[in-house]
JSON list of C-alpha atoms and ligand atoms in Angstrom, two decimals:
[
{"chain": "A", "resi": 264, "resn": "MET", "atom": "CA", "xyz": [-23.26, 67.70, -21.70]},
{"chain": "A", "resi": 265, "resn": "ARG", "atom": "CA", "xyz": [-24.41, 66.20, -25.01]},
{"chain": "A", "resi": 266, "resn": "GLN", "atom": "CA", "xyz": [-21.95, 63.85, -26.67]},
{"chain": "A", "resi": 267, "resn": "ILE", "atom": "CA", "xyz": [-21.20, 63.40, -30.34]},
{"chain": "A", "resi": 268, "resn": "LEU", "atom": "CA", "xyz": [-18.84, 60.96, -32.04]},
{"chain": "A", "resi": 269, "resn": "PHE", "atom": "CA", "xyz": [-16.62, 61.89, -34.99]},
{"chain": "A", "resi": 270, "resn": "PHE", "atom": "CA", "xyz": [-16.00, 58.71, -36.95]},
{"chain": "A", "resi": 271, "resn": "SER", "atom": "CA", "xyz": [-12.50, 59.25, -38.37]},
{"chain": "A", "resi": 272, "resn": "ASN", "atom": "CA", "xyz": [-9.08, 57.73, -37.89]},
{"chain": "A", "resi": 273, "resn": "ASN", "atom": "CA", "xyz": [-7.38, 60.74, -39.44]},
{"chain": "A", "resi": 274, "resn": "LYS", "atom": "CA", "xyz": [-5.58, 62.40, -36.49]},
{"chain": "A", "resi": 275, "resn": "ASN", "atom": "CA", "xyz": [-5.23, 65.78, -38.22]},
{"chain": "A", "resi": 276, "resn": "LYS", "atom": "CA", "xyz": [-8.94, 65.95, -38.95]},
{"chain": "A", "resi": 277, "resn": "VAL", "atom": "CA", "xyz": [-9.77, 64.97, -35.37]},
{"chain": "A", "resi": 278, "resn": "ILE", "atom": "CA", "xyz": [-7.53, 67.75, -34.00]},
{"chain": "A", "resi": 279, "resn": "GLU", "atom": "CA", "xyz": [-9.05, 70.30, -36.39]},
{"chain": "A", "resi": 280, "resn": "ILE", "atom": "CA", "xyz": [-12.64, 69.31, -35.60]},
{"chain": "A", "resi": 281, "resn": "LYS", "atom": "CA", "xyz": [-11.98, 69.17, -31.83]},
{"chain": "A", "resi": 282, "resn": "LYS", "atom": "CA", "xyz": [-10.74, 72.79, -32.02]},
{"chain": "A", "resi": 283, "resn": "ILE", "atom": "CA", "xyz": [-13.93, 73.89, -33.74]},
{"chain": "A", "resi": 284, "resn": "PHE", "atom": "CA", "xyz": [-16.16, 72.03, -31.27]},
{"chain": "A", "resi": 285, "resn": "LYS", "atom": "CA", "xyz": [-14.47, 73.59, -28.22]},
{"chain": "A", "resi": 286, "resn": "LYS", "atom": "CA", "xyz": [-16.68, 76.64, -28.66]},
{"chain": "A", "resi": 287, "resn": "PHE", "atom": "CA", "xyz": [-19.83, 74.53, -28.39]},
{"chain": "A", "resi": 288, "resn": "ASN", "atom": "CA", "xyz": [-21.50, 72.89, -25.49]},
{"chain": "A", "resi": 289, "resn": "LEU", "atom": "CA", "xyz": [-20.93, 69.47, -26.99]},
{"chain": "A", "resi": 290, "resn": "LYS", "atom": "CA", "xyz": [-18.44, 66.80, -25.97]},
{"chain": "A", "resi": 291, "resn": "LEU", "atom": "CA", "xyz": [-16.72, 65.56, -29.11]},
{"chain": "A", "resi": 292, "resn": "LEU", "atom": "CA", "xyz": [-15.51, 61.97, -28.96]},
{"chain": "A", "resi": 293, "resn": "SER", "atom": "CA", "xyz": [-13.21, 60.38, -31.52]},
{"chain": "A", "resi": 294, "resn": "LEU", "atom": "CA", "xyz": [-12.65, 56.71, -32.29]},
{"chain": "A", "resi": 295, "resn": "SER", "atom": "CA", "xyz": [-9.61, 56.54, -30.01]},
{"chain": "A", "resi": 296, "resn": "ASP", "atom": "CA", "xyz": [-11.76, 57.70, -27.04]},
{"chain": "A", "resi": 297, "resn": "ILE", "atom": "CA", "xyz": [-14.06, 54.71, -27.42]},
{"chain": "A", "resi": 298, "resn": "ASN", "atom": "CA", "xyz": [-11.62, 52.05, -28.60]},
{"chain": "A", "resi": 299, "resn": "ILE", "atom": "CA", "xyz": [-13.09, 51.39, -32.01]},
{"chain": "A", "resi": 300, "resn": "ASP", "atom": "CA", "xyz": [-10.37, 50.57, -34.49]},
{"chain": "A", "resi": 301, "resn": "ASP", "atom": "CA", "xyz": [-12.28, 48.83, -37.27]},
{"chain": "A", "resi": 302, "resn": "GLU", "atom": "CA", "xyz": [-13.94, 50.68, -40.10]},
{"chain": "A", "resi": 303, "resn": "PRO", "atom": "CA", "xyz": [-16.62, 49.62, -42.58]},
{"chain": "A", "resi": 304, "resn": "GLU", "atom": "CA", "xyz": [-15.71, 49.22, -46.24]},
{"chain": "A", "resi": 305, "resn": "GLU", "atom": "CA", "xyz": [-16.25, 52.48, -48.14]},
{"chain": "A", "resi": 306, "resn": "SER", "atom": "CA", "xyz": [-18.17, 50.80, -50.93]},
{"chain": "A", "resi": 307, "resn": "GLY", "atom": "CA", "xyz": [-20.33, 53.78, -51.95]},
{"chain": "A", "resi": 308, "resn": "GLN", "atom": "CA", "xyz": [-20.33, 55.39, -55.40]},
{"chain": "A", "resi": 309, "resn": "THR", "atom": "CA", "xyz": [-20.65, 58.91, -53.99]},
{"chain": "A", "resi": 310, "resn": "PHE", "atom": "CA", "xyz": [-19.19, 60.99, -51.15]},
{"chain": "A", "resi": 311, "resn": "GLU", "atom": "CA", "xyz": [-22.65, 61.08, -49.53]},
{"chain": "A", "resi": 312, "resn": "GLU", "atom": "CA", "xyz": [-22.97, 57.29, -49.56]},
{"chain": "A", "resi": 313, "resn": "ASN", "atom": "CA", "xyz": [-19.52, 56.73, -48.06]},
{"chain": "A", "resi": 314, "resn": "ALA", "atom": "CA", "xyz": [-20.06, 59.32, -45.33]},
{"chain": "A", "resi": 315, "resn": "LYS", "atom": "CA", "xyz": [-23.40, 57.68, -44.46]},
{"chain": "A", "resi": 316, "resn": "ILE", "atom": "CA", "xyz": [-21.87, 54.18, -44.33]},
{"chain": "A", "resi": 317, "resn": "LYS", "atom": "CA", "xyz": [-19.40, 55.46, -41.70]},
{"chain": "A", "resi": 318, "resn": "SER", "atom": "CA", "xyz": [-21.80, 57.56, -39.61]},
{"chain": "A", "resi": 319, "resn": "ASP", "atom": "CA", "xyz": [-24.41, 54.74, -39.54]},
{"chain": "A", "resi": 320, "resn": "TYR", "atom": "CA", "xyz": [-21.71, 52.26, -38.52]},
{"chain": "A", "resi": 321, "resn": "GLY", "atom": "CA", "xyz": [-20.48, 54.48, -35.67]},
{"chain": "A", "resi": 322, "resn": "PHE", "atom": "CA", "xyz": [-24.01, 55.03, -34.39]},
{"chain": "A", "resi": 323, "resn": "GLU", "atom": "CA", "xyz": [-24.91, 51.34, -34.57]},
{"chain": "A", "resi": 324, "resn": "LYS", "atom": "CA", "xyz": [-21.75, 50.36, -32.66]},
{"chain": "A", "resi": 325, "resn": "THR", "atom": "CA", "xyz": [-22.10, 52.95, -29.87]},
{"chain": "A", "resi": 326, "resn": "GLY", "atom": "CA", "xyz": [-25.62, 54.40, -29.78]},
{"chain": "A", "resi": 327, "resn": "ILE", "atom": "CA", "xyz": [-23.97, 57.87, -29.71]},
{"chain": "A", "resi": 328, "resn": "PRO", "atom": "CA", "xyz": [-25.00, 60.43, -32.40]},
{"chain": "A", "resi": 329, "resn": "CYS", "atom": "CA", "xyz": [-22.21, 60.13, -34.93]},
{"chain": "A", "resi": 330, "resn": "PHE", "atom": "CA", "xyz": [-20.89, 62.05, -37.92]},
{"chain": "A", "resi": 331, "resn": "ALA", "atom": "CA", "xyz": [-18.37, 61.13, -40.59]},
{"chain": "A", "resi": 332, "resn": "ASP", "atom": "CA", "xyz": [-16.98, 62.81, -43.68]},
{"chain": "A", "resi": 333, "resn": "ASP", "atom": "CA", "xyz": [-15.78, 61.79, -47.10]},
{"chain": "A", "resi": 334, "resn": "SER", "atom": "CA", "xyz": [-14.04, 64.03, -49.60]},
{"chain": "A", "resi": 335, "resn": "GLY", "atom": "CA", "xyz": [-12.09, 64.14, -52.81]},
{"chain": "A", "resi": 336, "resn": "ILE", "atom": "CA", "xyz": [-11.36, 65.95, -56.04]},
{"chain": "A", "resi": 337, "resn": "CYS", "atom": "CA", "xyz": [-13.33, 65.72, -59.31]},
{"chain": "A", "resi": 338, "resn": "ILE", "atom": "CA", "xyz": [-11.38, 66.72, -62.42]},
{"chain": "A", "resi": 339, "resn": "GLU", "atom": "CA", "xyz": [-12.95, 67.59, -65.76]},
{"chain": "A", "resi": 340, "resn": "THR", "atom": "CA", "xyz": [-10.21, 66.12, -67.94]},
{"chain": "A", "resi": 341, "resn": "LEU", "atom": "CA", "xyz": [-10.53, 62.81, -66.08]},
{"chain": "A", "resi": 342, "resn": "ASN", "atom": "CA", "xyz": [-14.30, 62.72, -66.69]},
{"chain": "A", "resi": 343, "resn": "TRP", "atom": "CA", "xyz": [-14.83, 64.13, -63.19]},
{"chain": "A", "resi": 344, "resn": "LYS", "atom": "CA", "xyz": [-12.81, 61.35, -61.55]},
{"chain": "A", "resi": 345, "resn": "PRO", "atom": "CA", "xyz": [-11.10, 60.31, -59.25]},
{"chain": "A", "resi": 346, "resn": "GLY", "atom": "CA", "xyz": [-13.91, 61.46, -56.88]},
{"chain": "A", "resi": 347, "resn": "VAL", "atom": "CA", "xyz": [-14.41, 58.90, -54.12]},
{"chain": "A", "resi": 348, "resn": "LEU", "atom": "CA", "xyz": [-11.20, 57.17, -55.26]},
{"chain": "A", "resi": 349, "resn": "SER", "atom": "CA", "xyz": [-9.02, 60.30, -54.79]},
{"chain": "A", "resi": 350, "resn": "LYS", "atom": "CA", "xyz": [-6.75, 58.80, -52.16]},
{"chain": "A", "resi": 351, "resn": "ARG", "atom": "CA", "xyz": [-6.23, 55.56, -54.08]},
{"chain": "A", "resi": 352, "resn": "PHE", "atom": "CA", "xyz": [-5.61, 57.40, -57.37]},
{"chain": "A", "resi": 353, "resn": "LEU", "atom": "CA", "xyz": [-2.81, 59.46, -55.82]},
{"chain": "A", "resi": 354, "resn": "ASN", "atom": "CA", "xyz": [-1.28, 56.43, -54.08]},
{"chain": "A", "resi": 355, "resn": "ASN", "atom": "CA", "xyz": [-1.18, 54.46, -57.34]},
{"chain": "A", "resi": 356, "resn": "PHE", "atom": "CA", "xyz": [1.58, 56.74, -58.66]},
{"chain": "A", "resi": 357, "resn": "LYS", "atom": "CA", "xyz": [5.15, 56.38, -57.44]},
{"chain": "A", "resi": 358, "resn": "SER", "atom": "CA", "xyz": [5.02, 59.92, -56.07]},
{"chain": "A", "resi": 359, "resn": "ASN", "atom": "CA", "xyz": [2.58, 62.81, -55.77]},
{"chain": "A", "resi": 360, "resn": "GLU", "atom": "CA", "xyz": [4.68, 64.70, -58.34]},
{"chain": "A", "resi": 361, "resn": "ALA", "atom": "CA", "xyz": [4.19, 61.89, -60.88]},
{"chain": "A", "resi": 362, "resn": "CYS", "atom": "CA", "xyz": [0.44, 62.02, -60.34]},
{"chain": "A", "resi": 363, "resn": "PHE", "atom": "CA", "xyz": [0.38, 65.82, -60.69]},
{"chain": "A", "resi": 364, "resn": "LYS", "atom": "CA", "xyz": [2.39, 65.63, -63.97]},
{"chain": "A", "resi": 365, "resn": "ASN", "atom": "CA", "xyz": [-0.07, 63.10, -65.35]},
{"chain": "A", "resi": 366, "resn": "ILE", "atom": "CA", "xyz": [-3.10, 65.27, -64.51]},
{"chain": "A", "resi": 367, "resn": "ILE", "atom": "CA", "xyz": [-1.49, 68.50, -65.80]},
{"chain": "A", "resi": 368, "resn": "LYS", "atom": "CA", "xyz": [-0.48, 66.80, -69.07]},
{"chain": "A", "resi": 369, "resn": "SER", "atom": "CA", "xyz": [-4.02, 65.58, -69.64]},
{"chain": "A", "resi": 370, "resn": "THR", "atom": "CA", "xyz": [-5.45, 69.03, -68.75]},
{"chain": "A", "resi": 371, "resn": "LYS", "atom": "CA", "xyz": [-3.15, 70.79, -71.23]},
{"chain": "A", "resi": 372, "resn": "LYS", "atom": "CA", "xyz": [-3.88, 68.27, -73.99]},
{"chain": "A", "resi": 373, "resn": "ASN", "atom": "CA", "xyz": [-7.61, 68.95, -74.13]},
{"chain": "A", "resi": 374, "resn": "SER", "atom": "CA", "xyz": [-7.79, 72.36, -72.37]},
{"chain": "A", "resi": 375, "resn": "LYS", "atom": "CA", "xyz": [-10.30, 70.98, -69.85]},
{"chain": "A", "resi": 376, "resn": "LYS", "atom": "CA", "xyz": [-9.11, 72.71, -66.72]},
{"chain": "A", "resi": 377, "resn": "ILE", "atom": "CA", "xyz": [-12.10, 72.73, -64.39]},
{"chain": "A", "resi": 378, "resn": "ALA", "atom": "CA", "xyz": [-11.96, 70.84, -61.08]},
{"chain": "A", "resi": 379, "resn": "TYR", "atom": "CA", "xyz": [-13.66, 70.92, -57.71]},
{"chain": "A", "resi": 380, "resn": "PHE", "atom": "CA", "xyz": [-13.20, 69.47, -54.25]},
{"chain": "A", "resi": 381, "resn": "LYS", "atom": "CA", "xyz": [-16.22, 68.17, -52.43]},
{"chain": "A", "resi": 382, "resn": "THR", "atom": "CA", "xyz": [-16.86, 67.07, -48.85]},
{"chain": "A", "resi": 383, "resn": "SER", "atom": "CA", "xyz": [-19.96, 65.32, -47.64]},
{"chain": "A", "resi": 384, "resn": "ILE", "atom": "CA", "xyz": [-20.66, 64.98, -43.94]},
{"chain": "A", "resi": 385, "resn": "SER", "atom": "CA", "xyz": [-23.31, 62.55, -42.75]},
{"chain": "A", "resi": 386, "resn": "LEU", "atom": "CA", "xyz": [-24.77, 62.84, -39.25]},
{"chain": "A", "resi": 387, "resn": "THR", "atom": "CA", "xyz": [-26.67, 59.82, -37.89]},
{"chain": "A", "resi": 388, "resn": "THR", "atom": "CA", "xyz": [-28.79, 60.66, -34.88]},
{"chain": "A", "resi": 389, "resn": "LYS", "atom": "CA", "xyz": [-31.17, 57.67, -34.80]},
{"chain": "A", "resi": 390, "resn": "LYS", "atom": "CA", "xyz": [-31.30, 54.27, -36.45]},
{"chain": "A", "resi": 391, "resn": "GLY", "atom": "CA", "xyz": [-32.15, 54.84, -40.11]},
{"chain": "A", "resi": 392, "resn": "GLN", "atom": "CA", "xyz": [-32.06, 58.62, -39.76]},
{"chain": "A", "resi": 393, "resn": "ASN", "atom": "CA", "xyz": [-29.23, 60.70, -41.18]},
{"chain": "A", "resi": 394, "resn": "VAL", "atom": "CA", "xyz": [-28.67, 64.23, -42.49]},
{"chain": "A", "resi": 395, "resn": "ILE", "atom": "CA", "xyz": [-26.13, 65.23, -45.16]},
{"chain": "A", "resi": 396, "resn": "PHE", "atom": "CA", "xyz": [-24.13, 68.49, -45.27]},
{"chain": "A", "resi": 397, "resn": "ASN", "atom": "CA", "xyz": [-22.16, 69.22, -48.45]},
{"chain": "A", "resi": 398, "resn": "GLY", "atom": "CA", "xyz": [-19.33, 71.63, -49.13]},
{"chain": "A", "resi": 399, "resn": "GLN", "atom": "CA", "xyz": [-17.71, 72.34, -52.48]},
{"chain": "A", "resi": 400, "resn": "ILE", "atom": "CA", "xyz": [-14.90, 74.55, -53.72]},
{"chain": "A", "resi": 401, "resn": "ASP", "atom": "CA", "xyz": [-14.70, 75.27, -57.45]},
{"chain": "A", "resi": 402, "resn": "GLY", "atom": "CA", "xyz": [-11.50, 75.98, -59.30]},
{"chain": "A", "resi": 403, "resn": "LYS", "atom": "CA", "xyz": [-9.09, 74.77, -61.94]},
{"chain": "A", "resi": 404, "resn": "ILE", "atom": "CA", "xyz": [-5.98, 72.65, -62.37]},
{"chain": "A", "resi": 405, "resn": "SER", "atom": "CA", "xyz": [-2.80, 74.78, -62.39]},
{"chain": "A", "resi": 406, "resn": "ASP", "atom": "CA", "xyz": [-0.20, 74.70, -65.20]},
{"chain": "A", "resi": 407, "resn": "GLU", "atom": "CA", "xyz": [2.39, 73.47, -62.73]},
{"chain": "A", "resi": 408, "resn": "ALA", "atom": "CA", "xyz": [2.44, 72.07, -59.17]},
{"chain": "A", "resi": 409, "resn": "LYS", "atom": "CA", "xyz": [3.19, 74.85, -56.68]},
{"chain": "A", "resi": 410, "resn": "GLY", "atom": "CA", "xyz": [3.29, 75.43, -52.93]},
{"chain": "A", "resi": 411, "resn": "ARG", "atom": "CA", "xyz": [4.28, 73.47, -49.86]},
{"chain": "A", "resi": 412, "resn": "PHE", "atom": "CA", "xyz": [1.30, 73.76, -47.52]},
{"chain": "A", "resi": 413, "resn": "GLY", "atom": "CA", "xyz": [-1.73, 71.53, -47.19]},
{"chain": "A", "resi": 414, "resn": "PHE", "atom": "CA", "xyz": [-1.88, 67.96, -48.45]},
{"chain": "A", "resi": 415, "resn": "GLY", "atom": "CA", "xyz": [-3.13, 65.74, -51.27]},
{"chain": "A", "resi": 416, "resn": "TYR", "atom": "CA", "xyz": [-3.99, 67.61, -54.47]},
{"chain": "A", "resi": 417, "resn": "ASP", "atom": "CA", "xyz": [-3.53, 71.11, -52.99]},
{"chain": "A", "resi": 418, "resn": "PRO", "atom": "CA", "xyz": [-0.41, 71.94, -55.12]},
{"chain": "A", "resi": 419, "resn": "ILE", "atom": "CA", "xyz": [-2.33, 71.65, -58.43]},
{"chain": "A", "resi": 420, "resn": "PHE", "atom": "CA", "xyz": [-5.65, 73.26, -57.47]},
{"chain": "A", "resi": 421, "resn": "ILE", "atom": "CA", "xyz": [-6.29, 76.98, -57.95]},
{"chain": "A", "resi": 422, "resn": "PRO", "atom": "CA", "xyz": [-9.59, 78.10, -56.35]},
{"chain": "A", "resi": 423, "resn": "LYS", "atom": "CA", "xyz": [-11.91, 80.25, -58.48]},
{"chain": "A", "resi": 424, "resn": "PHE", "atom": "CA", "xyz": [-11.08, 84.00, -58.17]},
{"chain": "A", "resi": 425, "resn": "TYR", "atom": "CA", "xyz": [-7.55, 83.13, -56.89]},
{"chain": "A", "resi": 426, "resn": "LYS", "atom": "CA", "xyz": [-4.17, 83.11, -58.58]},
{"chain": "A", "resi": 427, "resn": "LYS", "atom": "CA", "xyz": [-2.40, 80.81, -56.13]},
{"chain": "A", "resi": 428, "resn": "THR", "atom": "CA", "xyz": [-2.78, 77.07, -55.57]},
{"chain": "A", "resi": 429, "resn": "LEU", "atom": "CA", "xyz": [-4.28, 75.83, -52.28]},
{"chain": "A", "resi": 430, "resn": "ALA", "atom": "CA", "xyz": [-0.78, 74.70, -51.29]},
{"chain": "A", "resi": 431, "resn": "GLU", "atom": "CA", "xyz": [0.45, 78.29, -51.57]},
{"chain": "A", "resi": 432, "resn": "LEU", "atom": "CA", "xyz": [-2.24, 79.53, -49.15]},
{"chain": "A", "resi": 433, "resn": "SER", "atom": "CA", "xyz": [-1.76, 79.38, -45.38]},
{"chain": "A", "resi": 434, "resn": "SER", "atom": "CA", "xyz": [-3.94, 76.89, -43.52]},
{"chain": "A", "resi": 435, "resn": "LYS", "atom": "CA", "xyz": [-5.97, 79.83, -42.16]},
{"chain": "A", "resi": 436, "resn": "GLU", "atom": "CA", "xyz": [-6.62, 81.12, -45.69]},
{"chain": "A", "resi": 437, "resn": "LYS", "atom": "CA", "xyz": [-7.48, 77.63, -46.94]},
{"chain": "A", "resi": 438, "resn": "ASN", "atom": "CA", "xyz": [-9.83, 77.01, -44.02]},
{"chain": "A", "resi": 439, "resn": "GLU", "atom": "CA", "xyz": [-11.79, 80.14, -44.86]},
{"chain": "A", "resi": 440, "resn": "ILE", "atom": "CA", "xyz": [-12.77, 78.79, -48.27]},
{"chain": "A", "resi": 441, "resn": "SER", "atom": "CA", "xyz": [-12.38, 75.02, -48.25]},
{"chain": "A", "resi": 442, "resn": "HIS", "atom": "CA", "xyz": [-15.01, 72.42, -49.09]},
{"chain": "A", "resi": 443, "resn": "ARG", "atom": "CA", "xyz": [-14.41, 70.84, -45.68]},
{"chain": "A", "resi": 444, "resn": "SER", "atom": "CA", "xyz": [-14.96, 74.04, -43.72]},
{"chain": "A", "resi": 445, "resn": "ILE", "atom": "CA", "xyz": [-18.16, 74.81, -45.68]},
{"chain": "A", "resi": 446, "resn": "ALA", "atom": "CA", "xyz": [-19.59, 71.38, -44.80]},
{"chain": "A", "resi": 447, "resn": "VAL", "atom": "CA", "xyz": [-18.43, 71.61, -41.14]},
{"chain": "A", "resi": 448, "resn": "THR", "atom": "CA", "xyz": [-20.02, 75.05, -40.78]},
{"chain": "A", "resi": 449, "resn": "LYS", "atom": "CA", "xyz": [-23.35, 73.66, -42.03]},
{"chain": "A", "resi": 450, "resn": "LEU", "atom": "CA", "xyz": [-23.09, 70.79, -39.50]},
{"chain": "A", "resi": 451, "resn": "ILE", "atom": "CA", "xyz": [-22.35, 73.20, -36.65]},
{"chain": "A", "resi": 452, "resn": "ASN", "atom": "CA", "xyz": [-25.25, 75.49, -37.60]},
{"chain": "A", "resi": 453, "resn": "PHE", "atom": "CA", "xyz": [-27.52, 72.45, -37.59]},
{"chain": "A", "resi": 454, "resn": "LEU", "atom": "CA", "xyz": [-26.26, 71.26, -34.19]},
{"chain": "A", "resi": 455, "resn": "SER", "atom": "CA", "xyz": [-26.56, 74.66, -32.57]},
{"chain": "A", "resi": 456, "resn": "ASN", "atom": "CA", "xyz": [-30.17, 75.17, -33.68]},
{"chain": "B", "resi": 579, "resn": "LIG", "atom": "P1", "xyz": [-10.80, 62.27, -47.21]},
{"chain": "B", "resi": 579, "resn": "LIG", "atom": "O1", "xyz": [-12.04, 61.47, -47.52]},
{"chain": "B", "resi": 579, "resn": "LIG", "atom": "O2", "xyz": [-11.09, 63.62, -46.63]},
{"chain": "B", "resi": 579, "resn": "LIG", "atom": "O3", "xyz": [-9.82, 61.50, -46.39]},
{"chain": "B", "resi": 579, "resn": "LIG", "atom": "O4", "xyz": [-10.10, 62.59, -48.59]},
{"chain": "B", "resi": 579, "resn": "LIG", "atom": "C1", "xyz": [-9.72, 61.58, -49.53]},
{"chain": "B", "resi": 579, "resn": "LIG", "atom": "C2", "xyz": [-8.62, 62.07, -50.42]},
{"chain": "B", "resi": 579, "resn": "LIG", "atom": "O5", "xyz": [-9.07, 63.20, -51.21]},
{"chain": "B", "resi": 579, "resn": "LIG", "atom": "C3", "xyz": [-7.38, 62.59, -49.68]},
{"chain": "B", "resi": 579, "resn": "LIG", "atom": "O6", "xyz": [-6.51, 61.53, -49.38]},
{"chain": "B", "resi": 579, "resn": "LIG", "atom": "C4", "xyz": [-6.80, 63.58, -50.68]},
{"chain": "B", "resi": 579, "resn": "LIG", "atom": "O7", "xyz": [-6.02, 62.89, -51.64]},
{"chain": "B", "resi": 579, "resn": "LIG", "atom": "C5", "xyz": [-8.02, 64.15, -51.37]},
{"chain": "B", "resi": 579, "resn": "LIG", "atom": "N1", "xyz": [-8.42, 65.41, -50.68]},
{"chain": "B", "resi": 579, "resn": "LIG", "atom": "C6", "xyz": [-9.53, 65.59, -49.89]},
{"chain": "B", "resi": 579, "resn": "LIG", "atom": "N2", "xyz": [-9.57, 66.85, -49.40]},
{"chain": "B", "resi": 579, "resn": "LIG", "atom": "C7", "xyz": [-8.47, 67.47, -49.88]},
{"chain": "B", "resi": 579, "resn": "LIG", "atom": "C8", "xyz": [-7.95, 68.79, -49.72]},
{"chain": "B", "resi": 579, "resn": "LIG", "atom": "O8", "xyz": [-8.49, 69.67, -49.00]},
{"chain": "B", "resi": 579, "resn": "LIG", "atom": "N3", "xyz": [-6.81, 69.05, -50.38]},
{"chain": "B", "resi": 579, "resn": "LIG", "atom": "C9", "xyz": [-6.17, 68.15, -51.16]},
{"chain": "B", "resi": 579, "resn": "LIG", "atom": "N4", "xyz": [-6.59, 66.90, -51.33]},
{"chain": "B", "resi": 579, "resn": "LIG", "atom": "C10", "xyz": [-7.74, 66.55, -50.71]}
]
């Protein structure tokens, strides 16, 4: 059976991706299966660059075809930031609620409500050879933080054509429309062709 390595230390992502790969004739390995615990510095300016840094690193260390992802939120009122710094931006506040208040205040002040989440997946199959799969979900920042599902910025993001925030949707509903699932679906289509 063909093997593929998912370069991520995020246990929840690994579980989710392993579930998806069960249907395919591919053995999915994660970093814990091959005892890699170091990660390269995510020094890229874009999601694509950071995903490539990780998938190249995994391939170079193991020789196994490797994919990695990088995601975040881009918010109009913050000049389309925090982008690749999404995790750090949230962690710089004393709580998620404080971060959400700050974003909502800025959104209301200048009526710039648009936001989107983006995921880039990079798959490295040979030295110097990688393919990128992107997924994006468009939407807007809500007037207040709502919902208890999901993670990160989900409570303040309302997808286009929806009235609820991502944190008010079940994980099944979110997975049907999310940036991550769009990018993963493109990867799977590529691998099964
Ligand atoms: P990662 O690269 O997928 O680990 O995402 C980096 C950061 O972006 C996360 O720590 C979250 O703050 C934010 N983020 C990415 N995807 C989502 C999502 O689906 N919902 C909410 N926040 C997200």
